[in-house]
CSV table of N, CA, C and O in Angstrom, one decimal:
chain,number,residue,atom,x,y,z
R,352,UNK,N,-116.7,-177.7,13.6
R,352,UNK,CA,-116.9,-176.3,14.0
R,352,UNK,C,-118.1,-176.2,14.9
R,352,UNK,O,-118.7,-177.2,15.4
R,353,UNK,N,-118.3,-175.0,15.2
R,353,UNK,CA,-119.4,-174.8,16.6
R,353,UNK,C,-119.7,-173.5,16.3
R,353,UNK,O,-118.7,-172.7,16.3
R,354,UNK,N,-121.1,-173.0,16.0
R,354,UNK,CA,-121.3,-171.7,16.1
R,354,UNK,C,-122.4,-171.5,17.4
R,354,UNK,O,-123.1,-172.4,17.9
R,355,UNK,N,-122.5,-170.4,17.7
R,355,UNK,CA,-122.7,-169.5,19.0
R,355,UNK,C,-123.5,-168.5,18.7
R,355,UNK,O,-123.3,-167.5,18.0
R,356,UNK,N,-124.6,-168.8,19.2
R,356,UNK,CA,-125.5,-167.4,18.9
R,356,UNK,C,-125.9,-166.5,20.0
R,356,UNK,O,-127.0,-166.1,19.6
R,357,UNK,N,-125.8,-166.1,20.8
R,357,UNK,CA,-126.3,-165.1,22.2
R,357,UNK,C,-127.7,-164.0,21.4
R,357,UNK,O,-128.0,-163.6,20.3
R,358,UNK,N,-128.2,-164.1,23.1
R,358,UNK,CA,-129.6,-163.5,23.4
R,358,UNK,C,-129.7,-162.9,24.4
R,358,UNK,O,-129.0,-163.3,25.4
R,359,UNK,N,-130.5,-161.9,24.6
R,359,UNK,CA,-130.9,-161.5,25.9
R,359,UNK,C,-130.5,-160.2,26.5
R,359,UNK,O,-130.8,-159.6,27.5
R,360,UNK,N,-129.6,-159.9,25.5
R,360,UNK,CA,-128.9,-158.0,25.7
R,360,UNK,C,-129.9,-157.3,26.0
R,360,UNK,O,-131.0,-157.8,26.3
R,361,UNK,N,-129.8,-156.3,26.1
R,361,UNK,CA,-130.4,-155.0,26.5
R,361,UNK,C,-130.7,-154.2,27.7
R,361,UNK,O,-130.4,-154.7,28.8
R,362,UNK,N,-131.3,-153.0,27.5
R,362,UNK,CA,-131.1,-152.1,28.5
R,362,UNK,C,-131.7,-152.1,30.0
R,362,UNK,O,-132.9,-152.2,30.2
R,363,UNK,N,-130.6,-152.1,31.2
R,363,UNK,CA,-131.1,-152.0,32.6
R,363,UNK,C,-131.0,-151.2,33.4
R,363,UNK,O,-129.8,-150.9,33.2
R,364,UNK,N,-131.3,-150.5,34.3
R,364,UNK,CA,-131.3,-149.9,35.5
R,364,UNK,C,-129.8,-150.4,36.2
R,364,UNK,O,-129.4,-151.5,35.9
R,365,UNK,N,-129.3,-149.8,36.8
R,365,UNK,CA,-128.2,-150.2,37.8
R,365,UNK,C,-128.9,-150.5,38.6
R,365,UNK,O,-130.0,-150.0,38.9
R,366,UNK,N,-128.1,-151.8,39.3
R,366,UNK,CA,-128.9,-152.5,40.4
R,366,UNK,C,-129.7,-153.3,39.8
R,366,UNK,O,-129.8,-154.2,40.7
R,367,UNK,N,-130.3,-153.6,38.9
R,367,UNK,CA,-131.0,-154.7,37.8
R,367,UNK,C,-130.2,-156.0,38.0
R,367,UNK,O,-129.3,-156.4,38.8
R,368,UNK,N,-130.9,-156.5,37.0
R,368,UNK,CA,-130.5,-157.8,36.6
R,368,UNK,C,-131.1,-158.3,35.0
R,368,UNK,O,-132.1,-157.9,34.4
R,369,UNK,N,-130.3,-159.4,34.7
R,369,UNK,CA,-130.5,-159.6,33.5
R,369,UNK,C,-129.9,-160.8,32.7
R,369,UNK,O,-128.7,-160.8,32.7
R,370,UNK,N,-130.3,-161.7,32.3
R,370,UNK,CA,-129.8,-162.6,31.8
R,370,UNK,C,-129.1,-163.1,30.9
R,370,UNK,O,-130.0,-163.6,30.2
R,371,UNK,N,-128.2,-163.3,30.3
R,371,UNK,CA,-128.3,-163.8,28.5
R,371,UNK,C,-128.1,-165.5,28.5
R,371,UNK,O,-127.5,-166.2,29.3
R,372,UNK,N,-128.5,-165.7,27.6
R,372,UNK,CA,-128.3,-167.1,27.1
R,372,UNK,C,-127.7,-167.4,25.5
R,372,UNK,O,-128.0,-166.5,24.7
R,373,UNK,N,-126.9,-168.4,25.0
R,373,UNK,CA,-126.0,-168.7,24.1
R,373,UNK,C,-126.4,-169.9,23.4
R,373,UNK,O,-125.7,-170.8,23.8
R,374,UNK,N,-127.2,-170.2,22.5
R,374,UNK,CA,-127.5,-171.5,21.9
R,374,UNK,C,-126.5,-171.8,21.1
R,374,UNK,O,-126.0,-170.9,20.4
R,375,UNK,N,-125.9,-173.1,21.2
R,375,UNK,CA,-124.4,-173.6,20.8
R,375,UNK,C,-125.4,-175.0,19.2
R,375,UNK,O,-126.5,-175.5,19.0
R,376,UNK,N,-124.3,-174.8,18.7
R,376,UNK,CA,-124.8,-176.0,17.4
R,376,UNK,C,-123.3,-176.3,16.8
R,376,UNK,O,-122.1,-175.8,17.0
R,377,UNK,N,-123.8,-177.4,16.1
R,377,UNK,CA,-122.1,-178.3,15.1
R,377,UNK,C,-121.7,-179.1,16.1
R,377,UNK,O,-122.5,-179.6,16.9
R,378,UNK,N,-120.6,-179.1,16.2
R,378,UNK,CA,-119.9,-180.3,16.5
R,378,UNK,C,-119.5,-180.3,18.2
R,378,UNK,O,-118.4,-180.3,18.8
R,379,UNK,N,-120.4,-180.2,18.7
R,379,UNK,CA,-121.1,-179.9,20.2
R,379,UNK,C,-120.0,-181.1,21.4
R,379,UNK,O,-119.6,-180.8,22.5
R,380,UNK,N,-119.9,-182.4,20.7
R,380,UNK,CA,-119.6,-183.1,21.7
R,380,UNK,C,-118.2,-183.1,21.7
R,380,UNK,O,-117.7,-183.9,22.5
R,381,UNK,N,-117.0,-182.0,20.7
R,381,UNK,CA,-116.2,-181.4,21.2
R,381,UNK,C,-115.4,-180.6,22.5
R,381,UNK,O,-114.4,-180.7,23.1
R,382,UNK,N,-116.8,-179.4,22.6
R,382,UNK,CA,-116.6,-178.6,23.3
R,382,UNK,C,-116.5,-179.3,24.8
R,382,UNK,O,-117.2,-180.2,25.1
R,383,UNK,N,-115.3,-178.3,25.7
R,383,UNK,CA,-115.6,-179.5,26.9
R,383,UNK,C,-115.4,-178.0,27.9
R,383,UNK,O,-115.2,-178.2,29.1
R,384,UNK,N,-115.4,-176.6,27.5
R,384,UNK,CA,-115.8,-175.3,28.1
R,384,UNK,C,-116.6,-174.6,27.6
R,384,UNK,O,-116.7,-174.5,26.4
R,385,UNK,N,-117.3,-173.9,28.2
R,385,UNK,CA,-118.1,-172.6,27.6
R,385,UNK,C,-118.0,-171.7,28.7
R,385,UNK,O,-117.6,-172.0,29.8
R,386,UNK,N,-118.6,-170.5,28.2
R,386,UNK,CA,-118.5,-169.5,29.2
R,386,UNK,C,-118.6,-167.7,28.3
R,386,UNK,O,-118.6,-167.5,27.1
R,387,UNK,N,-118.6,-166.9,29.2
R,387,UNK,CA,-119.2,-165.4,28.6
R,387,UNK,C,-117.4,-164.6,28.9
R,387,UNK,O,-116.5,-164.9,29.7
R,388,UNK,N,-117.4,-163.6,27.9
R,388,UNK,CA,-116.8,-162.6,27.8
R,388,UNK,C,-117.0,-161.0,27.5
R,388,UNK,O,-118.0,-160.9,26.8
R,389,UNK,N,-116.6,-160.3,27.6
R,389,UNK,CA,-117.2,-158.8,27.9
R,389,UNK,C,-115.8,-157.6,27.2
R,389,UNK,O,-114.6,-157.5,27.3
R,390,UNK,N,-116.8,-156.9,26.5
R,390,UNK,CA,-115.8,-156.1,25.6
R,390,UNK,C,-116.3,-154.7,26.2
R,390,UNK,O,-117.5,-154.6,26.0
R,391,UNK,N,-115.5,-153.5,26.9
R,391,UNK,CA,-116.8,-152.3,26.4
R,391,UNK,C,-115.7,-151.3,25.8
R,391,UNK,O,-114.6,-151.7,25.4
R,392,UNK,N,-116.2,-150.0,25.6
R,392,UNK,CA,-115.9,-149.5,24.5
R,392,UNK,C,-114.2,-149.0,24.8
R,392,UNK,O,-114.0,-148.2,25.7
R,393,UNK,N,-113.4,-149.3,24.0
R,393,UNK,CA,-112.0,-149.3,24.5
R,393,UNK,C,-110.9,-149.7,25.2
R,393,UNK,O,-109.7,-149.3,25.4
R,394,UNK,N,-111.7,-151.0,25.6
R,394,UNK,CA,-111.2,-151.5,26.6
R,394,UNK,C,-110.9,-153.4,25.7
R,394,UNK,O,-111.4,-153.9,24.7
R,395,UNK,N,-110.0,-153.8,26.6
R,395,UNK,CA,-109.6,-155.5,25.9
R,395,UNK,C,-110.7,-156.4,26.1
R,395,UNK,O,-111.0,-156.5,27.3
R,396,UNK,N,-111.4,-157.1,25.4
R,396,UNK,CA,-112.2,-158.1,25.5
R,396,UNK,C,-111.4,-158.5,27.4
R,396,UNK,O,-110.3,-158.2,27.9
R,397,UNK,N,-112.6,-159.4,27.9
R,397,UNK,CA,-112.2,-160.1,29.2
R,397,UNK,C,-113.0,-161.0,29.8
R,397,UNK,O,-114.2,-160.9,29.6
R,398,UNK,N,-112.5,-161.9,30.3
R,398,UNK,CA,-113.5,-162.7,31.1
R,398,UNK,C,-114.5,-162.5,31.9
R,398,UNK,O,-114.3,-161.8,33.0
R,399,UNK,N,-115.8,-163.1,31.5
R,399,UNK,CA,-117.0,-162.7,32.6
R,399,UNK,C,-116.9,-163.8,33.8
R,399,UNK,O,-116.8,-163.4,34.9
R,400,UNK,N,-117.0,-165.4,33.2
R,400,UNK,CA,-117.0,-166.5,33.6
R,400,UNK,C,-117.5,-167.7,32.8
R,400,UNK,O,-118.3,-167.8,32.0
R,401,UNK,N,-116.9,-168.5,33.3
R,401,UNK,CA,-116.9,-169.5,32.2
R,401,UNK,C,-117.2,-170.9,33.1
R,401,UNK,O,-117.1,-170.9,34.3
R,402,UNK,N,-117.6,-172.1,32.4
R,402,UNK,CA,-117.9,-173.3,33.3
R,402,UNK,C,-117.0,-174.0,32.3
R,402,UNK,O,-116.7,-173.5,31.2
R,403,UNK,N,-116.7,-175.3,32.8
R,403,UNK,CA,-116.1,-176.9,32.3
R,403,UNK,C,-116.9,-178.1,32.5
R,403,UNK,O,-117.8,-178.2,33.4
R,404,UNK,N,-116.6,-178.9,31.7
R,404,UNK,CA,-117.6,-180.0,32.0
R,404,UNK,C,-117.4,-180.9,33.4
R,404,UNK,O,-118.1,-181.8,33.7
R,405,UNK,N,-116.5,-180.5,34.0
R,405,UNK,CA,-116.5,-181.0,35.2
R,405,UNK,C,-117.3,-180.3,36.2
R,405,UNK,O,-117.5,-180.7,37.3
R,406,UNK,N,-117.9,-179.0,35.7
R,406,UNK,CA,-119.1,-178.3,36.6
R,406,UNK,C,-118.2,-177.1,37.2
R,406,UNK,O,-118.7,-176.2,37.8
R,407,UNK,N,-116.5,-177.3,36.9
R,407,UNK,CA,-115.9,-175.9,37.9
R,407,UNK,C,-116.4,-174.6,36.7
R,407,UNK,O,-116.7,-174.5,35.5
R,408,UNK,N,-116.2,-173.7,38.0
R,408,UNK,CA,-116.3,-172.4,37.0
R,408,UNK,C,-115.7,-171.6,37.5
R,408,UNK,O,-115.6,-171.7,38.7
R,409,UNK,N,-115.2,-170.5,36.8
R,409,UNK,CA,-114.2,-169.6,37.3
R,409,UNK,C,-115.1,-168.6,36.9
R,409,UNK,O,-116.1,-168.7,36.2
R,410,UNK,N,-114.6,-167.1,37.7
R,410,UNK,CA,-115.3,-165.8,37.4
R,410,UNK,C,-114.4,-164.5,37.6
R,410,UNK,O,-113.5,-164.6,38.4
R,411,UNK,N,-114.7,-163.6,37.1
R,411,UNK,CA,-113.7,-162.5,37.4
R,411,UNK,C,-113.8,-161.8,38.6
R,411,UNK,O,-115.0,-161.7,38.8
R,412,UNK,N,-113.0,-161.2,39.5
R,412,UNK,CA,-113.2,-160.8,40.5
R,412,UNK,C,-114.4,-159.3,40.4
R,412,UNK,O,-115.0,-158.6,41.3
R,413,UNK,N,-114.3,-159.1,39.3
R,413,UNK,CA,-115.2,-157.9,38.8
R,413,UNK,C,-116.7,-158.4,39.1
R,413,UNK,O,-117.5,-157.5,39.3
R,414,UNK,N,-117.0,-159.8,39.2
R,414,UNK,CA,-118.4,-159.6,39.1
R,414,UNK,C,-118.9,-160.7,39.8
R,414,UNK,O,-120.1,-161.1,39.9
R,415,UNK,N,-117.7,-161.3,40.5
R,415,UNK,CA,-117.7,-162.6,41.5
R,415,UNK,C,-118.9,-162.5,42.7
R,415,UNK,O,-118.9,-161.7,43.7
R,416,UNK,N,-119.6,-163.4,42.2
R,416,UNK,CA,-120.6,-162.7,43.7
R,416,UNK,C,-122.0,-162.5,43.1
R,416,UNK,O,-123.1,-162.9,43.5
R,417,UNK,N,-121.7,-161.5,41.7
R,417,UNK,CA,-123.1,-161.1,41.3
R,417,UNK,C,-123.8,-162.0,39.7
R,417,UNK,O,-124.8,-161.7,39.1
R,418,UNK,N,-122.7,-163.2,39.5
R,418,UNK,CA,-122.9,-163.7,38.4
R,418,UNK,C,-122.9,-164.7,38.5
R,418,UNK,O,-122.3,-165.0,39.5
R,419,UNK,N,-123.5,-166.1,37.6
R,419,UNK,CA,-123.4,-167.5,37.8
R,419,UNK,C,-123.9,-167.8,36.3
R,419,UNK,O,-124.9,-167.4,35.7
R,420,UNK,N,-122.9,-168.5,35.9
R,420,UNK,CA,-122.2,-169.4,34.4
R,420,UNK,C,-123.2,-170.7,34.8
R,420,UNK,O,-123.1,-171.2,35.9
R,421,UNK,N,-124.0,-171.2,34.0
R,421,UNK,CA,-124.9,-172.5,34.0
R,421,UNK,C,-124.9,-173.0,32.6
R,421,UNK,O,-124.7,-172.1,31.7
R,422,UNK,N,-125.3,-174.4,32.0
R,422,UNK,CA,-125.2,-174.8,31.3
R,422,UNK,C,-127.1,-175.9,31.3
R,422,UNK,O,-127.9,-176.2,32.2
R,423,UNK,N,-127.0,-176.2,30.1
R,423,UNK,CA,-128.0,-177.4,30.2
R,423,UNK,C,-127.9,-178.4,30.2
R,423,UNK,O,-126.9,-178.8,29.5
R,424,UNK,N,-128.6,-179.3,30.7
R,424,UNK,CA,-127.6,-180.6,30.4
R,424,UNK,C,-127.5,-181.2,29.2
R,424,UNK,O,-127.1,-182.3,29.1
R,425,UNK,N,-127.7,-180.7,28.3
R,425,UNK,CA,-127.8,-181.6,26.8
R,425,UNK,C,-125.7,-180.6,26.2
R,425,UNK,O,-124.9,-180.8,25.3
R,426,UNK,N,-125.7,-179.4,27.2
R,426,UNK,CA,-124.3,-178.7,26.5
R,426,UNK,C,-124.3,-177.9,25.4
R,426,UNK,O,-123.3,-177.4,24.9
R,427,UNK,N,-126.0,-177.6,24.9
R,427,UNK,CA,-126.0,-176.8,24.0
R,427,UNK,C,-126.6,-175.3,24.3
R,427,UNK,O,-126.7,-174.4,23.4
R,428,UNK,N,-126.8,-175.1,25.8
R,428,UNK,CA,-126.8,-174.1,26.0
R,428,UNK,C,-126.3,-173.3,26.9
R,428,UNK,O,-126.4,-173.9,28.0
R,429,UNK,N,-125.8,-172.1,27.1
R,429,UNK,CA,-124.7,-171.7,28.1
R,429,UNK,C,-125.5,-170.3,28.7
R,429,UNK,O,-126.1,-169.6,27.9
R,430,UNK,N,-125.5,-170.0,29.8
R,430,UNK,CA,-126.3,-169.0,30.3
R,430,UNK,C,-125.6,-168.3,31.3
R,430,UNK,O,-124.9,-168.9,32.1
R,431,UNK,N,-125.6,-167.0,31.4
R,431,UNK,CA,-125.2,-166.0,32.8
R,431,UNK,C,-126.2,-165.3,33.1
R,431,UNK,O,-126.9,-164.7,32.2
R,432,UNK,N,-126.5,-165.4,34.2
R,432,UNK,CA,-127.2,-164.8,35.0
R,432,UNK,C,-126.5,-163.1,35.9
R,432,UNK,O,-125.9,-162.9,36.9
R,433,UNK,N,-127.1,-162.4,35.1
R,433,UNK,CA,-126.2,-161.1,36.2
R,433,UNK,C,-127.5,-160.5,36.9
R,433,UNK,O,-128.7,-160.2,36.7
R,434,UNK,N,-126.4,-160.3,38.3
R,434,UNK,CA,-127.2,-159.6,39.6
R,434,UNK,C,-127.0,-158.3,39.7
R,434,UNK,O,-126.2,-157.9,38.8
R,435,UNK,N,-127.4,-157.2,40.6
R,435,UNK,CA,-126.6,-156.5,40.8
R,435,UNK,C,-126.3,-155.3,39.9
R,435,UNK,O,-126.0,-154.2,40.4
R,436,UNK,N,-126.3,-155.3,38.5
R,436,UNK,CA,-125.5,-154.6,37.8
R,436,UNK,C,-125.5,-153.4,38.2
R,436,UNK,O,-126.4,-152.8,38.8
R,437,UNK,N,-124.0,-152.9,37.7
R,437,UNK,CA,-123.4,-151.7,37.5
R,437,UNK,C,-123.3,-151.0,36.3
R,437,UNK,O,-123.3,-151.7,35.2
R,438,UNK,N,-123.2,-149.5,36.2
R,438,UNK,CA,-123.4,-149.0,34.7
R,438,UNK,C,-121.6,-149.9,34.5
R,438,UNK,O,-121.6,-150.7,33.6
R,439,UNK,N,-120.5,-149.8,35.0
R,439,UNK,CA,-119.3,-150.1,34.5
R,439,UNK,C,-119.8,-152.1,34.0
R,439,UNK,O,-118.9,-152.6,33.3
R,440,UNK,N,-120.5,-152.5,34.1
R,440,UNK,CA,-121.0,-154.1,33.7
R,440,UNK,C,-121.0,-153.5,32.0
R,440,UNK,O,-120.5,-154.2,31.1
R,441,UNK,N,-121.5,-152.3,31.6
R,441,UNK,CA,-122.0,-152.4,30.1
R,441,UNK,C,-121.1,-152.0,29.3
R,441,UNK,O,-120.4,-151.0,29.1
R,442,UNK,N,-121.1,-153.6,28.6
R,442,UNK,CA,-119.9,-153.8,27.5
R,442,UNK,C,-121.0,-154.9,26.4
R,442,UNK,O,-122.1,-155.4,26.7
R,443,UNK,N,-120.2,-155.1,25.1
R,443,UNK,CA,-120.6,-156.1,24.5
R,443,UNK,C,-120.2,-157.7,25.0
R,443,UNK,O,-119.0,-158.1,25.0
R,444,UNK,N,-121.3,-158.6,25.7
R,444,UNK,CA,-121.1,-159.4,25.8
R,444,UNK,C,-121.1,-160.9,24.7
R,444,UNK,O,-122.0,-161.0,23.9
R,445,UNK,N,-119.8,-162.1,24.9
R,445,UNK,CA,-119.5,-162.9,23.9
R,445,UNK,C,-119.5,-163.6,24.6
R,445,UNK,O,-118.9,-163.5,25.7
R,446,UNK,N,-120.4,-165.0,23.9
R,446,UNK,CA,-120.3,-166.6,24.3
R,446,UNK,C,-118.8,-167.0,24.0
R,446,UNK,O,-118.1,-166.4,23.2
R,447,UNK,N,-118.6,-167.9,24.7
R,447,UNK,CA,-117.5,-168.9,23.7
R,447,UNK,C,-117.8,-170.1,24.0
R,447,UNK,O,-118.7,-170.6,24.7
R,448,UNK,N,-116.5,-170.8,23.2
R,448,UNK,CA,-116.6,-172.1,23.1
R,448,UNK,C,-115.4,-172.9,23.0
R,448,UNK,O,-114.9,-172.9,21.9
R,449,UNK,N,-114.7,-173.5,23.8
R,449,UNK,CA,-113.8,-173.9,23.6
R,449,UNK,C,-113.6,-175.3,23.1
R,449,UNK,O,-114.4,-176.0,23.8
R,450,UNK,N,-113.2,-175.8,22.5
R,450,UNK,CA,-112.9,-177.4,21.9
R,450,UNK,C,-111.6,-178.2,22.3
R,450,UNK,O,-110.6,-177.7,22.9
R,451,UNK,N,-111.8,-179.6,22.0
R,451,UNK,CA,-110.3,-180.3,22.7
R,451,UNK,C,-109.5,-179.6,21.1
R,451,UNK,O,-109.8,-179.3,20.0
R,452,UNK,N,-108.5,-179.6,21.9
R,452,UNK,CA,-107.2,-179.0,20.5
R,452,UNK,C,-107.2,-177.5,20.8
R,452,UNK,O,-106.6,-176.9,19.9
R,453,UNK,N,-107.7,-176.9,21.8
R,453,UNK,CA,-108.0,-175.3,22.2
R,453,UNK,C,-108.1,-174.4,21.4
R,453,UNK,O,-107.5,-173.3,21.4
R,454,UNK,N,-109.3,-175.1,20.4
R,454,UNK,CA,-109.5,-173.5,19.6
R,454,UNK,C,-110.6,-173.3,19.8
R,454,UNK,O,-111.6,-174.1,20.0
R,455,UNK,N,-110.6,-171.8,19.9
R,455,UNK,CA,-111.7,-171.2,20.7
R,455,UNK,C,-112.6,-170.5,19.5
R,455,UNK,O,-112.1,-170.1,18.4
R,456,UNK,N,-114.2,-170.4,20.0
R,456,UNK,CA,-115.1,-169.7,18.8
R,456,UNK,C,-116.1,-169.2,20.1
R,456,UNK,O,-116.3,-169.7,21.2
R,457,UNK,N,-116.7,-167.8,19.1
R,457,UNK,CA,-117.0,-166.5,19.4
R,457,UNK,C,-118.5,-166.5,19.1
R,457,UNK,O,-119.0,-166.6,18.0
R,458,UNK,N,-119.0,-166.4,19.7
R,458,UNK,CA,-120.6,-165.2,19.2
R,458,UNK,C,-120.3,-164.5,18.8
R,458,UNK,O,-119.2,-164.2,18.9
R,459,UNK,N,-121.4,-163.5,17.6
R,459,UNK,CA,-121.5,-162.1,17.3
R,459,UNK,C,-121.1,-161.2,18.7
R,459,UNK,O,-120.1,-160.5,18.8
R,460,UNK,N,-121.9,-161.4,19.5
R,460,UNK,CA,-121.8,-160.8,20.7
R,460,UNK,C,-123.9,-160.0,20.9
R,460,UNK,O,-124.8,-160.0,19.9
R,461,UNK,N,-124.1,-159.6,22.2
R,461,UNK,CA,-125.4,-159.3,22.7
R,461,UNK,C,-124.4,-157.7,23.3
R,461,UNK,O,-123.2,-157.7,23.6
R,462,UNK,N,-125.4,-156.3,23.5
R,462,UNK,CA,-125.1,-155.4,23.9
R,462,UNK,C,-125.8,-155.2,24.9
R,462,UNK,O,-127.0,-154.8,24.9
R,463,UNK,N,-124.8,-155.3,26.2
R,463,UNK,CA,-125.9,-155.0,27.4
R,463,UNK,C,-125.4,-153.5,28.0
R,463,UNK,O,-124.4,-153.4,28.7
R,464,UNK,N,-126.3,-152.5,27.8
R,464,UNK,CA,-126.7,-151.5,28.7
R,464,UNK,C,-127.2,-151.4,29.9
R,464,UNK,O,-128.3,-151.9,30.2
R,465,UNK,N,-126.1,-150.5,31.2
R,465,UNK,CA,-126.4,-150.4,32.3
R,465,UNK,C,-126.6,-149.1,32.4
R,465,UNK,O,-125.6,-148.4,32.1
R,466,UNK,N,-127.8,-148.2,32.8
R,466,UNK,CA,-127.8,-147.1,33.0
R,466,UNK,C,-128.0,-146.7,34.8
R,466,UNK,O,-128.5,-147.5,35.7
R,467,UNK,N,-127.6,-145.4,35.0
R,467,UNK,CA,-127.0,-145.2,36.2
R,467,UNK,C,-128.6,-144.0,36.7
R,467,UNK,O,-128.6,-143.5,37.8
């Protein structure tokens, strides 16, 4: 198993910026993706962006531009960096984790506020 802890929520100005980071533990040399996802209120969880151990990363067109998915090299930590933000950015943000055999695990989640 692999549990996921996220850090770094809280409240920003529009046009801010803000970081969170995700300390990963267990069975680590599984995992061969990580990356962030975003819930806000009503709406379907979604992809923020995510990286693979090959270094690609994908991102949502929502935020393409103003975000960048990094890892450490040891794989136990996973980081987004947001630029830019908009009040529509604030949702509960979730680490994940994906493993070979594709099962996926969750953070609690971090709450990032964008105020306008």
């Amino acid at each position: 198993q692999v549990q996921l802890v996220e850090s770094g929520g809280g409240l920003v100005q529009a046009g801010g910026s803000l970081g969170l980071s995700c300390t990963a533990s267990g069975r680590l040399f599984t995992v061969y993706d990580m990356g962030w996802y975003r819930q806000a209120p009503g709406k379907q969880r979604e992809l923020v962006g995510r990286i693979n151990k090959g270094g690609s990363t994908t991102y949502a067109d929502s935020v393409k531009g103003r975000v960048t998915v990094s890892t450490d090299n040891a794989w136990n930590k996973v980081f987004l960096q947001m630029n830019s933000l908009k009040p529509e950015d604030t949702a509960v943000y979730y680490c994940n984790a994906v493993v070979y055999g594709g099962i996926n695990y969750w953070g609690e989640g971090t709450l990032v506020t964008v105020s306008s």
